[in-house]
Amino acid sequence: MKMPDELPKTHEALGHEIDRLHESAKWSSQGQFEQMKIWRLANLLFGLPAAVLAAISGGTGLANVHSADPSSTPAILALLSAGFGAALTTLNPSRRVTQAQAAGNAYLEVQTAARQLLNVDLVEMSFADARAKLEELTVRRDEINKTADPPSRLEYWRAKRNLTKDGGQDYEIDNGKGGGQ
């Protein structure tokens, strides 16, 4: 972010650190949202086949009860369904979706607070107050870091693509547009 023109010399280091915190939160939130998308897809990829195979297995098994030639198809389908169910239980993608979304939103809160601190409040604050606000934001970010799963290389790549293409998370006002124009 651009440093405010009126920023006192004594606050420059604080401004740069707030900017770093903003950038860190921006990348972290985007990585968590990409992670959420991957886990949501995994939930569908394992859950849907498990349910469909279980239904087919049950239907086929019931249909073969009266047949003179029992088939092993229901047993095979039931085993496949159990495998998908085991993957769902082991990987627990639904919990990971919820966790990644919560972490992504928490990082967005830190990102917004850092941007507002730098662009709105910092110029008018005393050094001690600004330092205390920076510390507060850092503690919030560190708490999120403790519970958030780190994004994989794929999720990092997708986050980078989202942030760097077409301005990523830039607001029109930051590019000289908007603001009632």
PDB file of C-alpha atoms in Angstrom:
ATOM      1  CA  MET A   1       0.000   0.000   0.000  1.00  0.00           C
ATOM      2  CA  LYS A   2       1.031   3.575  -0.484  1.00  0.00           C
ATOM      3  CA  MET A   3       2.116   5.338   2.696  1.00  0.00           C
ATOM      4  CA  PRO A   4       0.032   8.406   3.567  1.00  0.00           C
ATOM      5  CA  ASP A   5       1.751  11.607   2.408  1.00  0.00           C
ATOM      6  CA  GLU A   6       1.212  13.261   5.802  1.00  0.00           C
ATOM      7  CA  LEU A   7       2.799  10.405   7.756  1.00  0.00           C
ATOM      8  CA  PRO A   8       5.221  11.802  10.350  1.00  0.00           C
ATOM      9  CA  LYS A   9       8.834  10.665   9.991  1.00  0.00           C
ATOM     10  CA  THR A  10       8.600   9.098  13.461  1.00  0.00           C
ATOM     11  CA  HIS A  11       5.791   6.816  12.226  1.00  0.00           C
ATOM     12  CA  GLU A  12       7.399   5.557   9.001  1.00  0.00           C
ATOM     13  CA  ALA A  13       8.686   2.301  10.485  1.00  0.00           C
ATOM     14  CA  LEU A  14       5.247   1.668  12.005  1.00  0.00           C
ATOM     15  CA  GLY A  15       3.648   2.377   8.646  1.00  0.00           C
ATOM     16  CA  HIS A  16       5.890  -0.092   6.882  1.00  0.00           C
ATOM     17  CA  GLU A  17       5.218  -2.764   9.494  1.00  0.00           C
ATOM     18  CA  ILE A  18       1.457  -2.192   9.266  1.00  0.00           C
ATOM     19  CA  ASP A  19       1.784  -2.528   5.492  1.00  0.00           C
ATOM     20  CA  ARG A  20       3.633  -5.846   5.937  1.00  0.00           C
ATOM     21  CA  LEU A  21       0.918  -7.060   8.296  1.00  0.00           C
ATOM     22  CA  HIS A  22      -1.735  -6.056   5.752  1.00  0.00           C
ATOM     23  CA  GLU A  23       0.065  -7.917   2.984  1.00  0.00           C
ATOM     24  CA  SER A  24       0.565 -11.003   5.145  1.00  0.00           C
ATOM     25  CA  ALA A  25      -3.121 -11.082   6.080  1.00  0.00           C
ATOM     26  CA  LYS A  26      -4.137 -10.597   2.442  1.00  0.00           C
ATOM     27  CA  TRP A  27      -2.071 -13.555   1.253  1.00  0.00           C
ATOM     28  CA  SER A  28      -3.082 -15.706   4.199  1.00  0.00           C
ATOM     29  CA  SER A  29      -6.788 -15.043   3.733  1.00  0.00           C
ATOM     30  CA  GLN A  30      -6.608 -15.835   0.040  1.00  0.00           C
ATOM     31  CA  GLY A  31      -4.697 -19.059   0.757  1.00  0.00           C
ATOM     32  CA  GLN A  32      -7.321 -20.119   3.295  1.00  0.00           C
ATOM     33  CA  PHE A  33     -10.152 -19.436   0.847  1.00  0.00           C
ATOM     34  CA  GLU A  34      -8.375 -21.513  -1.808  1.00  0.00           C
ATOM     35  CA  GLN A  35      -7.905 -24.267   0.763  1.00  0.00           C
ATOM     36  CA  MET A  36     -11.616 -24.087   1.564  1.00  0.00           C
ATOM     37  CA  LYS A  37     -12.467 -24.585  -2.124  1.00  0.00           C
ATOM     38  CA  ILE A  38     -10.212 -27.652  -2.370  1.00  0.00           C
ATOM     39  CA  TRP A  39     -11.731 -29.271   0.741  1.00  0.00           C
ATOM     40  CA  ARG A  40     -15.257 -28.494  -0.414  1.00  0.00           C
ATOM     41  CA  LEU A  41     -14.452 -30.261  -3.683  1.00  0.00           C
ATOM     42  CA  ALA A  42     -12.963 -33.227  -1.785  1.00  0.00           C
ATOM     43  CA  ASN A  43     -16.125 -33.472   0.278  1.00  0.00           C
ATOM     44  CA  LEU A  44     -18.154 -33.761  -2.930  1.00  0.00           C
ATOM     45  CA  LEU A  45     -15.696 -36.114  -4.629  1.00  0.00           C
ATOM     46  CA  PHE A  46     -15.822 -38.594  -1.742  1.00  0.00           C
ATOM     47  CA  GLY A  47     -19.316 -38.029  -0.364  1.00  0.00           C
ATOM     48  CA  LEU A  48     -21.329 -38.174  -3.567  1.00  0.00           C
ATOM     49  CA  PRO A  49     -19.878 -41.487  -4.845  1.00  0.00           C
ATOM     50  CA  ALA A  50     -20.201 -43.023  -1.370  1.00  0.00           C
ATOM     51  CA  ALA A  51     -23.898 -42.200  -1.240  1.00  0.00           C
ATOM     52  CA  VAL A  52     -24.607 -43.237  -4.835  1.00  0.00           C
ATOM     53  CA  LEU A  53     -22.686 -46.522  -4.547  1.00  0.00           C
ATOM     54  CA  ALA A  54     -24.406 -47.347  -1.265  1.00  0.00           C
ATOM     55  CA  ALA A  55     -27.810 -46.764  -2.843  1.00  0.00           C
ATOM     56  CA  ILE A  56     -26.971 -48.850  -5.922  1.00  0.00           C
ATOM     57  CA  SER A  57     -25.493 -51.579  -3.754  1.00  0.00           C
ATOM     58  CA  GLY A  58     -28.615 -51.746  -1.621  1.00  0.00           C
ATOM     59  CA  GLY A  59     -30.914 -51.764  -4.625  1.00  0.00           C
ATOM     60  CA  THR A  60     -28.888 -54.411  -6.439  1.00  0.00           C
ATOM     61  CA  GLY A  61     -28.676 -56.534  -3.305  1.00  0.00           C
ATOM     62  CA  LEU A  62     -32.436 -56.414  -2.831  1.00  0.00           C
ATOM     63  CA  ALA A  63     -33.038 -57.221  -6.499  1.00  0.00           C
ATOM     64  CA  ASN A  64     -30.732 -60.257  -6.322  1.00  0.00           C
ATOM     65  CA  VAL A  65     -32.424 -61.731  -3.245  1.00  0.00           C
ATOM     66  CA  HIS A  66     -34.961 -63.536  -5.407  1.00  0.00           C
ATOM     67  CA  SER A  67     -32.510 -64.321  -8.203  1.00  0.00           C
ATOM     68  CA  ALA A  68     -31.276 -67.843  -8.816  1.00  0.00           C
ATOM     69  CA  ASP A  69     -27.827 -66.485  -9.720  1.00  0.00           C
ATOM     70  CA  PRO A  70     -26.621 -64.260  -6.859  1.00  0.00           C
ATOM     71  CA  SER A  71     -24.134 -61.635  -7.984  1.00  0.00           C
ATOM     72  CA  SER A  72     -21.150 -60.188  -6.159  1.00  0.00           C
ATOM     73  CA  THR A  73     -21.961 -56.734  -7.550  1.00  0.00           C
ATOM     74  CA  PRO A  74     -23.702 -55.498  -4.383  1.00  0.00           C
ATOM     75  CA  ALA A  75     -20.739 -56.579  -2.257  1.00  0.00           C
ATOM     76  CA  ILE A  76     -18.226 -54.823  -4.528  1.00  0.00           C
ATOM     77  CA  LEU A  77     -20.330 -51.649  -4.584  1.00  0.00           C
ATOM     78  CA  ALA A  78     -20.704 -51.754  -0.803  1.00  0.00           C
ATOM     79  CA  LEU A  79     -16.923 -52.054  -0.403  1.00  0.00           C
ATOM     80  CA  LEU A  80     -16.334 -49.120  -2.749  1.00  0.00           C
ATOM     81  CA  SER A  81     -18.900 -47.082  -0.852  1.00  0.00           C
ATOM     82  CA  ALA A  82     -17.204 -47.985   2.426  1.00  0.00           C
ATOM     83  CA  GLY A  83     -13.863 -46.853   0.974  1.00  0.00           C
ATOM     84  CA  PHE A  84     -15.256 -43.451   0.050  1.00  0.00           C
ATOM     85  CA  GLY A  85     -16.895 -43.222   3.468  1.00  0.00           C
ATOM     86  CA  ALA A  86     -13.587 -44.055   5.135  1.00  0.00           C
ATOM     87  CA  ALA A  87     -11.873 -41.299   3.128  1.00  0.00           C
ATOM     88  CA  LEU A  88     -14.546 -38.838   4.268  1.00  0.00           C
ATOM     89  CA  THR A  89     -14.069 -39.864   7.873  1.00  0.00           C
ATOM     90  CA  THR A  90     -10.278 -39.768   7.738  1.00  0.00           C
ATOM     91  CA  LEU A  91      -9.837 -36.539   5.786  1.00  0.00           C
ATOM     92  CA  ASN A  92     -12.860 -34.813   7.344  1.00  0.00           C
ATOM     93  CA  PRO A  93     -13.154 -32.250   4.545  1.00  0.00           C
ATOM     94  CA  SER A  94     -16.343 -30.676   5.918  1.00  0.00           C
ATOM     95  CA  ARG A  95     -14.511 -29.659   9.122  1.00  0.00           C
ATOM     96  CA  ARG A  96     -11.589 -28.391   7.083  1.00  0.00           C
ATOM     97  CA  VAL A  97     -13.919 -26.299   4.906  1.00  0.00           C
ATOM     98  CA  THR A  98     -15.371 -24.655   8.010  1.00  0.00           C
ATOM     99  CA  GLN A  99     -11.940 -24.124   9.555  1.00  0.00           C
ATOM    100  CA  ALA A 100     -10.433 -22.636   6.376  1.00  0.00           C
ATOM    101  CA  GLN A 101     -13.404 -20.315   5.875  1.00  0.00           C
ATOM    102  CA  ALA A 102     -13.224 -19.093   9.481  1.00  0.00           C
ATOM    103  CA  ALA A 103      -9.461 -18.507   9.213  1.00  0.00           C
ATOM    104  CA  GLY A 104      -9.849 -16.734   5.862  1.00  0.00           C
ATOM    105  CA  ASN A 105     -12.479 -14.410   7.302  1.00  0.00           C
ATOM    106  CA  ALA A 106     -10.371 -13.747  10.401  1.00  0.00           C
ATOM    107  CA  TYR A 107      -7.388 -12.839   8.206  1.00  0.00           C
ATOM    108  CA  LEU A 108      -9.667 -10.503   6.217  1.00  0.00           C
ATOM    109  CA  GLU A 109     -10.585  -8.762   9.472  1.00  0.00           C
ATOM    110  CA  VAL A 110      -6.897  -8.219  10.255  1.00  0.00           C
ATOM    111  CA  GLN A 111      -6.261  -7.055   6.690  1.00  0.00           C
ATOM    112  CA  THR A 112      -9.069  -4.495   6.863  1.00  0.00           C
ATOM    113  CA  ALA A 113      -8.021  -3.265  10.304  1.00  0.00           C
ATOM    114  CA  ALA A 114      -4.405  -2.857   9.144  1.00  0.00           C
ATOM    115  CA  ARG A 115      -5.456  -0.956   6.020  1.00  0.00           C
ATOM    116  CA  GLN A 116      -7.692   1.360   8.050  1.00  0.00           C
ATOM    117  CA  LEU A 117      -4.989   1.894  10.670  1.00  0.00           C
ATOM    118  CA  LEU A 118      -2.453   2.844   8.004  1.00  0.00           C
ATOM    119  CA  ASN A 119      -4.709   4.950   5.775  1.00  0.00           C
ATOM    120  CA  VAL A 120      -7.100   6.558   8.252  1.00  0.00           C
ATOM    121  CA  ASP A 121      -5.779   6.611  11.804  1.00  0.00           C
ATOM    122  CA  LEU A 122      -1.981   6.446  11.814  1.00  0.00           C
ATOM    123  CA  VAL A 123      -1.263  10.044  10.814  1.00  0.00           C
ATOM    124  CA  GLU A 124      -3.239  11.422  13.772  1.00  0.00           C
ATOM    125  CA  MET A 125      -2.114   8.878  16.401  1.00  0.00           C
ATOM    126  CA  SER A 126       0.667   9.205  18.904  1.00  0.00           C
ATOM    127  CA  PHE A 127       3.570   6.825  18.410  1.00  0.00           C
ATOM    128  CA  ALA A 128       2.664   4.892  21.579  1.00  0.00           C
ATOM    129  CA  ASP A 129      -0.981   4.464  20.544  1.00  0.00           C
ATOM    130  CA  ALA A 130       0.007   3.432  17.028  1.00  0.00           C
ATOM    131  CA  ARG A 131       2.532   0.947  18.398  1.00  0.00           C
ATOM    132  CA  ALA A 132      -0.139  -0.525  20.696  1.00  0.00           C
ATOM    133  CA  LYS A 133      -2.571  -0.912  17.763  1.00  0.00           C
ATOM    134  CA  LEU A 134       0.134  -2.606  15.691  1.00  0.00           C
ATOM    135  CA  GLU A 135       0.846  -4.989  18.566  1.00  0.00           C
ATOM    136  CA  GLU A 136      -2.866  -5.768  18.884  1.00  0.00           C
ATOM    137  CA  LEU A 137      -3.125  -6.594  15.183  1.00  0.00           C
ATOM    138  CA  THR A 138       0.022  -8.709  15.346  1.00  0.00           C
ATOM    139  CA  VAL A 139      -1.379 -10.706  18.259  1.00  0.00           C
ATOM    140  CA  ARG A 140      -4.648 -11.263  16.359  1.00  0.00           C
ATOM    141  CA  ARG A 141      -2.750 -12.445  13.286  1.00  0.00           C
ATOM    142  CA  ASP A 142      -0.535 -14.742  15.367  1.00  0.00           C
ATOM    143  CA  GLU A 143      -3.585 -16.317  17.046  1.00  0.00           C
ATOM    144  CA  ILE A 144      -5.075 -17.127  13.644  1.00  0.00           C
ATOM    145  CA  ASN A 145      -1.720 -18.558  12.509  1.00  0.00           C
ATOM    146  CA  LYS A 146      -1.787 -20.998  15.436  1.00  0.00           C
ATOM    147  CA  THR A 147      -5.039 -22.633  14.338  1.00  0.00           C
ATOM    148  CA  ALA A 148      -5.027 -22.250  10.555  1.00  0.00           C
ATOM    149  CA  ASP A 149      -3.779 -25.119   8.419  1.00  0.00           C
ATOM    150  CA  PRO A 150      -0.988 -23.950   6.117  1.00  0.00           C
ATOM    151  CA  PRO A 151      -1.996 -23.876   2.456  1.00  0.00           C
ATOM    152  CA  SER A 152      -0.413 -26.371   0.081  1.00  0.00           C
ATOM    153  CA  ARG A 153       1.665 -25.311  -2.921  1.00  0.00           C
ATOM    154  CA  LEU A 154      -1.417 -25.648  -5.154  1.00  0.00           C
ATOM    155  CA  GLU A 155      -3.472 -23.427  -2.882  1.00  0.00           C
ATOM    156  CA  TYR A 156      -0.631 -20.896  -2.650  1.00  0.00           C
ATOM    157  CA  TRP A 157      -0.374 -20.846  -6.454  1.00  0.00           C
ATOM    158  CA  ARG A 158      -4.134 -20.335  -6.808  1.00  0.00           C
ATOM    159  CA  ALA A 159      -4.054 -17.553  -4.199  1.00  0.00           C
ATOM    160  CA  LYS A 160      -1.172 -15.864  -6.039  1.00  0.00           C
ATOM    161  CA  ARG A 161      -3.083 -16.111  -9.303  1.00  0.00           C
ATOM    162  CA  ASN A 162      -6.164 -14.543  -7.694  1.00  0.00           C
ATOM    163  CA  LEU A 163      -4.230 -11.711  -6.076  1.00  0.00           C
ATOM    164  CA  THR A 164      -2.088 -10.777  -9.067  1.00  0.00           C
ATOM    165  CA  LYS A 165      -4.533 -11.036 -11.972  1.00  0.00           C
ATOM    166  CA  ASP A 166      -6.594  -7.955 -12.796  1.00  0.00           C
ATOM    167  CA  GLY A 167      -5.642  -6.182  -9.590  1.00  0.00           C
ATOM    168  CA  GLY A 168      -6.710  -9.006  -7.294  1.00  0.00           C
ATOM    169  CA  GLN A 169      -8.144  -7.357  -4.205  1.00  0.00           C
ATOM    170  CA  ASP A 170      -7.585  -3.791  -5.348  1.00  0.00           C
ATOM    171  CA  TYR A 171     -10.444  -1.390  -4.848  1.00  0.00           C
ATOM    172  CA  GLU A 172     -11.370   1.054  -7.582  1.00  0.00           C
ATOM    173  CA  ILE A 173     -10.715   3.983  -5.241  1.00  0.00           C
ATOM    174  CA  ASP A 174      -7.099   2.828  -4.894  1.00  0.00           C
ATOM    175  CA  ASN A 175      -6.666   3.058  -8.666  1.00  0.00           C
ATOM    176  CA  GLY A 176      -8.037   6.597  -8.981  1.00  0.00           C
ATOM    177  CA  LYS A 177     -11.572   5.386  -9.780  1.00  0.00           C
ATOM    178  CA  GLY A 178     -14.675   5.374  -7.666  1.00  0.00           C
ATOM    179  CA  GLY A 179     -15.465   7.793  -4.883  1.00  0.00           C
ATOM    180  CA  GLY A 180     -18.576   9.088  -6.617  1.00  0.00           C
ATOM    181  CA  GLN A 181     -17.025   9.453 -10.063  1.00  0.00           C
TER     182      GLN A 181
END
